[in-house]
XYZ file of N, CA, C and O in Angstrom:
368
model
N -15.741 -44.003 12.760
C -16.463 -43.506 11.857
C -16.565 -44.144 10.409
O -15.535 -44.900 10.388
N -17.827 -44.366 10.195
C -18.099 -45.211 8.745
C -17.536 -44.693 7.794
O -17.015 -43.686 7.896
N -16.901 -45.671 7.050
C -16.494 -45.008 5.855
C -17.217 -44.634 4.803
O -16.787 -43.617 4.111
N -18.861 -44.534 4.966
C -19.558 -43.668 4.033
C -19.496 -42.045 4.453
O -19.223 -41.120 3.801
N -19.293 -42.021 5.966
C -19.248 -40.956 6.312
C -18.063 -40.168 6.253
O -17.912 -38.979 5.761
N -16.763 -40.597 6.584
C -15.454 -40.290 5.439
C -15.451 -40.236 4.433
O -14.989 -38.633 3.702
N -16.002 -40.946 3.615
C -16.218 -40.704 2.147
C -16.704 -39.423 1.361
O -16.584 -38.416 1.157
N -18.008 -39.010 2.208
C -18.789 -38.248 1.916
C -18.096 -36.669 2.220
O -18.310 -35.628 1.728
N -17.877 -36.704 3.747
C -16.609 -35.438 4.084
C -15.747 -35.233 3.107
O -15.612 -33.985 2.957
N -15.001 -36.013 2.754
C -13.750 -36.132 1.901
C -14.424 -35.441 0.034
O -14.023 -34.393 -0.402
N -15.818 -35.590 -0.282
C -16.200 -35.265 -1.180
C -16.380 -33.553 -0.965
O -16.367 -33.075 -1.947
N -17.228 -33.477 -0.405
C -17.293 -32.224 0.070
C -16.167 -31.121 0.595
O -16.124 -30.568 -0.341
N -15.000 -31.844 0.586
C -13.889 -30.887 1.126
C -13.179 -30.396 -0.694
O -13.302 -29.696 -0.913
N -13.285 -31.648 -1.039
C -13.279 -31.797 -2.949
C -13.748 -30.802 -3.441
O -13.503 -30.080 -3.895
N -15.173 -30.704 -3.197
C -15.967 -29.850 -4.131
C -15.855 -28.587 -3.581
O -15.859 -27.561 -4.265
N -15.616 -28.489 -2.329
C -15.267 -26.624 -1.853
C -14.054 -26.040 -2.309
O -14.549 -25.026 -2.786
N -13.116 -27.005 -2.370
C -11.765 -26.312 -3.193
C -12.070 -26.610 -4.621
O -11.095 -25.205 -5.068
N -12.688 -27.154 -5.154
C -12.929 -26.836 -6.633
C -13.817 -25.866 -6.565
O -13.657 -25.031 -7.448
N -14.587 -25.402 -5.960
C -15.520 -23.756 -5.878
C -14.313 -22.897 -6.011
O -14.763 -21.929 -6.720
N -13.836 -23.034 -4.574
C -12.495 -21.923 -4.529
C -11.665 -21.708 -5.691
O -11.169 -20.453 -6.357
N -11.175 -22.890 -6.363
C -9.931 -22.827 -7.478
C -11.144 -22.170 -8.520
O -10.922 -21.040 -9.109
N -12.189 -22.447 -8.889
C -13.005 -21.729 -9.924
C -13.078 -20.461 -9.593
O -13.359 -19.748 -10.669
N -13.581 -19.901 -8.278
C -13.843 -18.641 -8.164
C -12.327 -18.342 -7.942
O -12.733 -16.386 -9.030
N -11.251 -18.201 -8.134
C -9.855 -17.523 -8.582
C -9.795 -17.239 -9.542
O -9.600 -16.481 -10.024
N -10.127 -18.446 -10.497
C -10.313 -18.088 -12.137
C -11.901 -17.269 -13.000
O -10.969 -16.620 -13.527
N -12.351 -17.053 -11.792
C -13.239 -16.532 -12.521
C -12.738 -14.787 -11.985
O -13.130 -13.998 -12.755
N -12.371 -14.679 -10.897
C -11.899 -13.579 -10.546
C -10.400 -12.966 -11.114
O -11.054 -12.022 -11.717
N -9.626 -13.808 -11.450
C -8.676 -13.546 -12.295
C -8.921 -13.049 -13.597
O -8.481 -12.109 -14.539
N -9.901 -13.509 -14.462
C -10.991 -13.700 -15.869
C -11.894 -12.340 -15.783
O -12.235 -12.517 -17.060
N -11.867 -12.436 -14.547
C -13.223 -10.966 -14.816
C -14.458 -11.871 -15.563
O -15.269 -11.034 -16.388
N -14.817 -12.966 -14.909
C -16.146 -13.829 -15.549
C -16.922 -13.355 -14.375
O -16.892 -13.579 -13.388
N -18.340 -13.369 -14.845
C -19.549 -13.503 -14.053
C -19.892 -14.755 -13.573
O -20.906 -15.176 -12.548
N -19.871 -15.804 -14.718
C -20.573 -16.663 -14.473
C -18.886 -18.327 -14.455
O -18.117 -17.710 -15.154
N -18.856 -19.457 -13.812
C -18.110 -20.073 -13.827
C -18.845 -21.348 -14.160
O -19.803 -22.040 -13.236
N -18.168 -22.582 -14.309
C -18.851 -23.892 -14.602
C -17.917 -25.236 -14.219
O -16.849 -25.145 -14.607
N -18.568 -25.909 -13.311
C -18.044 -27.190 -12.835
C -18.646 -28.493 -13.356
O -19.937 -28.041 -13.229
N -18.050 -29.640 -14.085
C -19.086 -30.552 -13.991
C -18.292 -31.865 -13.437
O -17.169 -32.009 -13.882
N -19.196 -32.376 -12.631
C -19.196 -33.755 -12.048
C -19.531 -34.952 -12.440
O -20.812 -34.691 -13.198
N -19.044 -35.780 -12.234
C -19.713 -37.301 -12.567
C -20.420 -37.730 -11.201
O -20.063 -38.029 -10.411
N -22.085 -37.574 -11.137
C -22.683 -37.825 -9.596
C -22.928 -36.567 -9.496
O -21.910 -35.805 -9.486
N -23.493 -36.863 -8.442
C -23.818 -35.172 -7.218
C -25.175 -35.063 -7.785
O -25.961 -35.367 -8.225
N -25.098 -33.366 -6.825
C -26.444 -32.763 -7.220
C -25.831 -31.496 -7.912
O -24.909 -30.533 -7.389
N -26.513 -30.840 -8.931
C -26.299 -29.785 -9.420
C -26.869 -28.657 -8.300
O -27.802 -28.371 -7.838
N -26.191 -27.839 -8.852
C -26.532 -26.560 -7.825
C -25.551 -25.550 -8.389
O -25.030 -25.377 -9.593
N -26.406 -24.274 -8.261
C -25.679 -23.019 -8.486
C -25.469 -21.965 -7.036
O -26.527 -22.103 -6.330
N -24.615 -21.570 -7.208
C -24.044 -20.709 -5.888
C -23.716 -19.087 -6.254
O -22.600 -18.942 -7.347
N -24.093 -18.590 -5.847
C -24.101 -17.054 -6.515
C -23.251 -16.337 -4.707
O -23.929 -16.328 -3.803
N -22.271 -15.695 -4.943
C -21.439 -15.144 -4.175
C -21.821 -13.911 -4.410
O -22.102 -12.514 -4.994
N -22.281 -13.351 -2.707
C -22.590 -11.815 -2.113
C -21.508 -11.204 -2.872
O -20.531 -11.316 -2.313
N -22.112 -9.872 -3.124
C -20.872 -8.609 -3.104
C -20.179 -9.109 -4.738
O -20.019 -8.168 -5.244
N -19.477 -9.804 -4.789
C -18.877 -10.079 -6.000
C -20.149 -10.179 -7.168
O -19.559 -10.094 -8.323
N -21.047 -10.719 -6.884
C -22.099 -11.317 -7.747
C -21.626 -12.651 -9.170
O -22.352 -12.516 -9.900
N -20.188 -13.259 -8.350
C -20.282 -14.628 -9.431
C -21.013 -15.551 -9.194
O -21.108 -15.867 -8.036
N -21.226 -16.114 -10.157
C -22.127 -17.597 -9.750
C -21.507 -18.714 -10.522
O -20.530 -18.939 -11.525
N -21.314 -19.678 -9.869
C -20.325 -20.846 -9.870
C -21.818 -22.135 -9.636
O -22.526 -22.152 -8.818
N -21.774 -22.487 -10.818
C -22.385 -23.482 -11.994
C -22.075 -24.727 -11.596
O -21.041 -24.994 -11.587
N -22.689 -25.934 -10.773
C -22.532 -27.450 -10.544
C -23.330 -28.026 -11.558
O -24.520 -28.040 -11.349
N -22.889 -28.802 -12.855
C -23.396 -29.462 -13.665
C -23.032 -30.728 -13.058
O -22.172 -31.103 -12.763
N -23.950 -32.181 -13.724
C -23.616 -33.248 -13.013
C -24.114 -34.163 -14.331
O -25.180 -33.972 -15.060
N -23.523 -35.040 -14.719
C -23.629 -36.200 -15.521
C -23.687 -37.380 -15.212
O -22.407 -37.834 -14.344
N -23.845 -38.517 -15.290
C -24.343 -39.875 -15.200
C -23.962 -40.426 -15.795
O -24.385 -40.899 -17.093
N -22.612 -41.160 -15.979
C -21.705 -41.688 -17.012
C -22.245 -42.982 -17.046
O -22.221 -43.983 -17.977
N -22.996 -43.577 -16.258
C -23.740 -44.831 -16.005
C -25.042 -45.159 -17.018
O -25.785 -45.910 -17.600
N -25.506 -43.799 -17.576
C -26.868 -43.672 -18.448
C -26.404 -43.918 -19.752
O -25.502 -44.324 -20.373
N -27.530 -44.308 -20.177
C -27.501 -44.997 -22.190
C -26.969 -43.550 -22.829
O -27.208 -42.563 -22.090
N -26.212 -44.012 -23.692
C -25.956 -43.065 -24.910
C -26.743 -41.944 -24.861
O -26.772 -40.672 -24.470
N -28.508 -41.758 -25.236
C -29.202 -40.815 -25.538
C -29.104 -39.911 -24.417
O -29.214 -38.791 -24.580
N -29.236 -40.470 -23.399
C -29.431 -39.720 -22.018
C -28.266 -38.967 -21.581
O -28.099 -37.737 -21.046
N -27.017 -39.411 -21.605
C -25.789 -38.936 -21.747
C -25.306 -37.966 -22.687
O -25.299 -36.781 -22.309
N -25.448 -37.939 -23.823
C -25.376 -36.586 -24.692
C -26.722 -35.781 -24.852
O -26.198 -34.358 -24.997
N -27.964 -35.771 -23.639
C -29.048 -34.820 -23.817
C -28.116 -34.064 -22.539
O -28.440 -32.523 -22.373
N -27.636 -34.968 -21.317
C -27.097 -33.986 -20.275
C -25.830 -33.308 -20.765
O -26.077 -31.874 -20.146
N -25.134 -33.640 -21.280
C -24.025 -32.735 -22.283
C -24.524 -31.613 -23.095
O -24.335 -30.498 -22.755
N -25.218 -31.613 -23.995
C -25.928 -30.651 -24.501
C -26.891 -29.738 -23.571
O -26.723 -28.495 -23.820
N -27.694 -30.334 -22.902
C -28.012 -29.157 -21.729
C -26.735 -28.328 -20.819
O -26.967 -27.093 -21.092
N -25.744 -29.036 -20.623
C -24.494 -28.210 -20.327
C -24.417 -27.099 -20.908
O -24.584 -25.850 -20.743
N -23.813 -27.690 -22.209
C -23.357 -26.782 -23.107
C -24.173 -25.641 -23.593
O -24.124 -24.517 -23.386
N -25.477 -25.834 -23.264
C -26.907 -24.549 -23.702
C -26.450 -23.821 -22.877
O -26.918 -22.418 -22.912
N -26.428 -24.079 -21.305
C -26.868 -23.427 -20.231
C -25.077 -22.517 -19.861
O -25.383 -21.156 -19.800
N -24.064 -23.127 -20.453
C -22.746 -22.492 -20.330
C -23.014 -21.467 -21.734
O -22.574 -20.154 -21.387
N -23.580 -21.791 -22.667
C -23.701 -20.422 -23.758
C -24.475 -19.668 -23.437
O -24.326 -18.516 -23.196
N -25.723 -19.871 -22.681
C -26.704 -18.961 -22.153
C -26.157 -18.059 -21.126
O -26.325 -16.751 -21.319
N -25.209 -18.292 -20.594
C -24.405 -17.588 -19.287
C -23.038 -16.638 -19.873
O -23.220 -15.592 -19.457
N -22.882 -17.136 -21.481
C -22.096 -16.332 -21.833
C -22.769 -15.338 -22.541
O -21.592 -14.282 -23.369
N -23.674 -15.263 -23.108
C -24.162 -14.044 -23.890
C -23.982 -14.636 -25.160
O -24.157 -13.787 -26.036
N -23.638 -15.970 -25.515
C -23.071 -16.130 -26.854
C -24.126 -17.202 -27.588
O -25.012 -16.917 -27.188
N -23.725 -17.549 -28.648
C -24.256 -17.871 -29.759
C -24.220 -19.106 -29.811
O -23.162 -19.482 -30.261
N -24.582 -20.647 -29.655
C -24.412 -21.755 -29.982
C -24.422 -22.284 -31.208
O -25.533 -21.763 -31.888
N -23.380 -22.664 -31.335
C -23.446 -22.837 -32.890
C -23.446 -24.631 -33.220
O -23.012 -25.351 -32.483
N -23.988 -25.334 -34.413
C -23.914 -26.785 -34.870
C -22.841 -26.827 -35.602
O -22.736 -26.159 -37.003
N -21.562 -27.871 -35.566
C -21.069 -28.439 -36.077
C -21.624 -29.454 -36.918
O -21.692 -30.467 -35.888
N -20.848 -29.652 -38.033
C -21.709 -30.856 -38.599
C -20.787 -31.745 -39.279
O -21.040 -32.639 -40.031
């Protein structure tokens, strides 16, 4: 089996394990939304039927220039705040 295939399968197993762990936290804390941030990959939202829990996968590219990276981080923070129903505050 090519090493790229093994690597892809390993990443998928890790991602599934991360999603299950996030679901456990959301269940224990009675949260509707949980968020994971990965370096690389594909952003996604998984909605679990019955529970109504949404697991959000966010992606940042650490090889990007600083303004792009900060834009990614700001976008993720905005999405987390929107899911929480909270109000984003600016610290200066």
